[in-house]
Coordinates of C-alpha atoms in Angstrom, one line a residue:
M1 CA 16.7 -21.4 8.7
K2 CA 14.1 -19.0 10.1
K3 CA 10.9 -17.8 7.9
I4 CA 10.5 -14.0 8.2
L5 CA 7.3 -12.4 7.0
V6 CA 8.1 -8.9 6.0
T7 CA 5.6 -6.2 5.4
G8 CA 6.1 -3.3 3.2
A9 CA 8.5 -5.7 1.4
N10 CA 9.1 -3.4 -1.7
G11 CA 10.1 -0.4 0.4
Y12 CA 13.8 0.7 0.5
L13 CA 14.6 -0.9 3.8
A14 CA 12.9 -4.0 3.6
S15 CA 14.2 -4.8 0.0
Y16 CA 17.6 -3.7 0.7
I17 CA 17.7 -6.0 4.1
R18 CA 16.2 -8.8 1.9
K19 CA 18.8 -8.5 -0.6
E20 CA 21.6 -8.3 1.7
N21 CA 20.3 -11.5 3.9
Q22 CA 18.5 -13.5 1.0
D23 CA 20.6 -16.5 2.1
V24 CA 20.2 -16.2 5.8
F25 CA 16.5 -16.4 6.1
E26 CA 13.6 -17.8 4.3
W27 CA 11.4 -14.6 3.1
V28 CA 7.8 -14.2 2.8
C29 CA 6.8 -10.9 1.4
M30 CA 3.6 -9.0 2.0
T31 CA 2.9 -6.0 -0.1
R32 CA -0.1 -3.9 -0.8
K33 CA -1.2 -6.6 -3.4
D34 CA -1.4 -8.8 -0.6
A35 CA -3.1 -6.8 1.8
D36 CA -3.9 -3.2 2.1
L37 CA -3.0 -1.3 5.6
N38 CA -5.9 1.1 5.2
N39 CA -8.2 -2.0 5.6
P40 CA -6.9 -3.8 8.8
E41 CA -9.4 -6.6 8.1
S42 CA -7.4 -7.5 4.9
V43 CA -4.4 -7.8 6.8
E44 CA -5.7 -9.9 9.2
S45 CA -7.1 -12.2 6.3
F46 CA -3.8 -12.6 4.8
L47 CA -2.0 -13.2 7.9
K48 CA -4.1 -16.0 9.0
T49 CA -2.7 -17.9 5.9
Q50 CA 1.0 -17.5 6.9
N51 CA 3.5 -19.3 9.1
F52 CA 6.4 -17.5 10.3
D53 CA 8.9 -17.4 12.9
I54 CA 9.6 -13.4 12.9
C55 CA 7.5 -10.7 11.5
F56 CA 9.6 -7.7 10.2
H57 CA 7.1 -4.8 10.2
T58 CA 8.2 -2.1 7.8
A59 CA 5.0 -0.9 6.2
A60 CA 3.6 2.5 7.4
N61 CA 2.4 5.7 6.1
A62 CA 5.2 7.7 7.0
T63 CA 4.3 11.1 5.2
T64 CA 4.0 13.6 7.8
A65 CA 1.5 16.0 5.9
V66 CA -0.6 13.0 4.6
C67 CA -0.9 11.8 8.2
E68 CA -1.8 15.4 9.6
E69 CA -4.6 15.5 6.9
N70 CA -6.0 12.1 7.3
P71 CA -5.3 11.1 10.9
E72 CA -8.3 8.4 10.8
M73 CA -6.6 6.7 7.6
A74 CA -3.2 7.0 9.4
H75 CA -4.4 5.4 12.6
R76 CA -5.9 2.4 10.4
I77 CA -2.5 2.1 8.4
N78 CA -0.2 2.8 11.5
V79 CA -1.8 1.5 14.4
E80 CA -4.9 -0.8 13.6
S81 CA -3.3 -2.8 11.2
T82 CA -0.2 -3.1 13.4
Q83 CA -2.5 -4.5 16.0
K84 CA -3.4 -7.3 13.3
I85 CA 0.3 -8.0 13.1
I86 CA 0.6 -8.3 16.8
D87 CA -2.2 -10.8 16.8
A88 CA -0.6 -12.8 14.1
C89 CA 2.5 -13.0 16.0
K90 CA 0.7 -14.3 19.2
R91 CA -0.8 -17.1 16.7
N92 CA 2.5 -18.1 15.5
H93 CA 4.4 -17.8 18.6
A94 CA 6.6 -15.4 16.4
R95 CA 9.1 -12.7 17.4
L96 CA 8.0 -9.0 16.0
I97 CA 10.7 -6.6 14.9
F98 CA 8.9 -3.4 14.6
C99 CA 10.2 0.0 13.0
G100 CA 9.9 2.9 15.2
T101 CA 11.4 6.2 14.6
E102 CA 13.1 9.2 15.8
Q103 CA 9.8 11.2 15.4
S104 CA 8.5 9.8 18.4
F105 CA 10.6 12.3 20.4
N106 CA 9.6 15.3 18.0
G107 CA 7.8 17.0 20.9
K108 CA 10.6 16.8 23.6
E109 CA 11.5 20.5 24.9
E110 CA 15.0 19.1 25.8
H111 CA 17.7 18.2 23.1
G112 CA 18.9 14.8 22.1
P113 CA 20.4 12.6 21.8
F114 CA 18.0 10.5 23.3
K115 CA 18.3 7.0 24.8
E116 CA 15.9 4.1 24.8
E117 CA 14.6 4.5 28.2
D118 CA 13.8 8.5 27.7
S119 CA 10.2 9.3 27.5
L120 CA 8.4 9.8 24.4
K121 CA 6.6 12.8 23.2
A122 CA 5.4 13.6 19.5
V123 CA 3.6 16.5 18.0
T124 CA 3.0 14.9 14.9
V125 CA 0.1 12.3 13.9
Y126 CA 2.8 9.7 12.8
G127 CA 5.0 10.0 15.8
Q128 CA 2.0 9.5 18.0
N129 CA 0.9 6.5 15.9
K130 CA 4.3 4.9 16.3
I131 CA 4.1 5.7 20.2
E132 CA 0.7 4.0 20.1
C133 CA 2.1 1.1 18.5
E134 CA 5.4 0.7 20.7
Q135 CA 2.7 0.6 23.7
K136 CA 0.6 -2.0 22.1
I137 CA 3.7 -4.2 21.3
Q138 CA 5.1 -4.0 25.1
E139 CA 1.8 -4.6 26.6
Q140 CA 0.7 -7.6 24.5
L141 CA 4.2 -9.3 23.4
Q142 CA 7.1 -10.9 25.0
D143 CA 9.3 -11.5 22.1
Y144 CA 9.9 -8.4 20.2
I145 CA 12.4 -6.0 19.2
I146 CA 11.7 -2.2 18.7
L147 CA 14.0 -0.5 16.2
R148 CA 13.7 3.2 16.3
Y149 CA 15.2 4.7 13.2
T150 CA 16.9 8.1 12.2
W151 CA 16.6 9.4 8.7
M152 CA 18.0 6.5 6.7
M153 CA 20.2 7.5 3.8
G154 CA 21.1 5.7 0.6
L155 CA 20.8 5.7 -3.3
S156 CA 18.9 3.3 -5.7
F157 CA 20.9 0.3 -7.1
D158 CA 20.0 -3.2 -8.5
G159 CA 16.3 -3.1 -8.4
I160 CA 16.5 -1.3 -4.9
K161 CA 14.6 2.1 -5.0
A162 CA 15.9 4.4 -2.1
S163 CA 13.6 6.7 -0.3
P164 CA 14.0 10.2 -0.1
S165 CA 17.2 11.1 1.8
I166 CA 19.4 14.5 2.5
V167 CA 22.0 12.9 0.1
K168 CA 19.5 12.8 -2.6
N169 CA 18.1 15.9 -1.8
V170 CA 21.5 17.9 -2.2
M171 CA 22.4 15.9 -5.4
N172 CA 19.1 16.9 -7.0
A173 CA 19.7 20.6 -6.0
L174 CA 23.3 20.7 -7.5
L175 CA 22.7 18.8 -10.5
H176 CA 19.4 20.4 -11.5
Q177 CA 20.6 23.9 -10.2
K178 CA 17.6 24.0 -8.0
P179 CA 17.7 26.2 -4.9
T180 CA 16.7 24.0 -2.0
L181 CA 15.9 25.0 1.3
F182 CA 17.5 22.8 4.5
T183 CA 16.5 23.5 8.2
C184 CA 18.6 25.5 10.4
N185 CA 16.5 24.7 13.4
E186 CA 16.9 21.1 13.6
K187 CA 19.3 18.4 14.3
R188 CA 18.4 14.7 13.6
G189 CA 20.5 11.5 12.8
M190 CA 21.1 10.3 9.3
T191 CA 22.3 6.9 8.8
Y192 CA 23.2 4.9 5.6
A193 CA 20.9 2.2 5.5
K194 CA 23.8 -0.1 4.5
Y195 CA 24.9 -0.4 8.3
L196 CA 21.5 -1.8 9.1
A197 CA 21.2 -4.2 6.2
K198 CA 24.7 -5.6 6.9
Q199 CA 24.0 -6.1 10.8
F200 CA 20.4 -7.2 10.5
Q201 CA 20.9 -11.0 11.4
Q202 CA 22.7 -9.6 14.5
I203 CA 20.2 -7.2 15.2
S204 CA 17.3 -10.2 14.6
E205 CA 19.0 -12.4 17.5
L206 CA 19.1 -9.6 20.2
E207 CA 17.1 -9.9 23.4
T208 CA 13.6 -8.5 23.7
G209 CA 13.9 -4.6 23.8
I210 CA 14.2 -1.2 22.2
Y211 CA 17.2 -0.1 20.3
H212 CA 18.2 3.0 18.5
V213 CA 19.7 2.6 14.9
A214 CA 21.6 5.9 14.3
A215 CA 24.8 7.2 13.4
S216 CA 26.0 10.0 15.5
N217 CA 25.6 13.8 14.0
D218 CA 26.3 17.3 15.7
K219 CA 25.2 19.2 12.6
T220 CA 22.0 20.8 12.0
T221 CA 20.1 19.6 8.9
Y222 CA 21.4 22.7 6.9
E223 CA 24.9 22.1 8.1
S224 CA 24.6 18.5 7.1
A225 CA 23.6 19.3 3.5
V226 CA 26.4 21.8 3.1
Y227 CA 29.0 19.1 4.3
I228 CA 27.5 16.6 1.6
A229 CA 27.8 19.3 -1.0
K230 CA 31.5 19.9 -0.3
E231 CA 32.1 16.3 -0.5
L232 CA 30.5 16.0 -3.8
G233 CA 33.1 18.7 -4.9
A234 CA 30.7 21.6 -5.2
S235 CA 32.2 25.1 -5.2
Q236 CA 31.5 27.3 -2.5
E237 CA 29.6 29.5 -5.3
A238 CA 27.5 26.5 -6.2
I239 CA 26.8 25.6 -2.4
E240 CA 25.5 29.3 -1.6
K241 CA 23.2 29.5 -4.8
Y242 CA 21.7 26.1 -4.3
I243 CA 21.9 24.6 -0.9
L244 CA 20.1 27.4 1.1
P245 CA 19.5 27.9 4.8
N246 CA 15.8 27.8 6.0
T247 CA 15.5 29.8 9.2
E248 CA 11.9 30.0 9.3
R249 CA 10.9 26.4 9.7
Y250 CA 10.9 25.3 13.5
S251 CA 11.9 29.1 14.3
D252 CA 9.4 28.7 17.3
R253 CA 11.3 25.8 18.8
F254 CA 14.5 24.1 17.9
R255 CA 14.0 20.5 17.2
D256 CA 16.6 18.1 18.4
Y257 CA 15.4 14.5 18.1
R258 CA 18.7 12.7 17.6
L259 CA 18.9 8.9 19.0
D260 CA 21.9 7.7 21.2
A261 CA 22.6 4.3 19.7
S262 CA 25.4 3.3 22.6
K263 CA 23.0 0.3 23.4
L264 CA 23.5 -1.2 20.3
A265 CA 27.2 -0.1 20.4
S266 CA 27.3 -2.3 23.7
K267 CA 26.4 -5.3 21.6
G268 CA 29.1 -4.7 19.0
I269 CA 26.6 -3.2 16.4
T270 CA 27.6 0.2 15.5
F271 CA 26.8 2.8 12.9
G272 CA 29.7 5.4 13.0
T273 CA 29.3 9.0 12.4
F274 CA 27.4 11.0 9.7
E275 CA 30.7 11.8 8.2
S276 CA 31.8 8.3 7.7
N277 CA 28.5 7.1 6.7
V278 CA 28.3 10.1 3.9
D279 CA 31.8 9.1 3.1
E280 CA 31.2 5.4 2.6
L281 CA 27.8 6.1 0.6
L282 CA 29.5 8.4 -1.8
K283 CA 32.3 5.9 -2.4
D284 CA 30.0 2.9 -2.8
F285 CA 28.0 4.7 -5.6
G286 CA 31.5 6.3 -7.3
W287 CA 30.7 9.9 -6.2
K288 CA 34.1 10.1 -4.5

């Protein structure tokens, strides 16, 4: 049984994947209590005490506003600590599975869906951090998998705390009768995290390379929110009152950083459509 060291072990994706694959791998968890990514030296110290076959690096500061306000801190957390992880993988002759992001395409003028070989361009600190990490990994390691994610959807369950997602945002708007804006000038992928967790073992065995984890989606974020609200059984009146179009955000340039996941599909690893993802998620949690 292979031993996986997972960073950000208490995060949504890490904890979901661990739960789904608890008997497939021997898991070693790295949390903030073990090492502070804002202090790369503490990351190095912890990793020097660990032996592992695979490092699944999920930890990062992905909050766009925080990264923009604190670019030096973001670089320490997202890039400098990743370098320490790369170093540890070299020492252990271990494979690195790195969590990339669709945000690495958020500066592109052309529209997605983007393939793995398409050039990257980011206008945010977080996206730029992830691009730098990818470059370091490809330059320094021979055994790695870079997974670029879309916005991962889900709801909390059995000790698994879900990250904010469009499903939760729509539910909060309707249940709390809170008018909420959803972006009209944007298209992005939205994928049920369950599909990643269920197929993680297959993904971990892929040949070295970059892979896009994404359900297909042709809707804008606003249109996606309206679709979810309808699937939840909301009336047209409620939708018009609480699911509001944000036409101002990105009015200067339409953002389309959807990912093309056909490379993984060719390996038998699929993520379906946004609609099928929403349908399964809502059924899993008793909302349909």
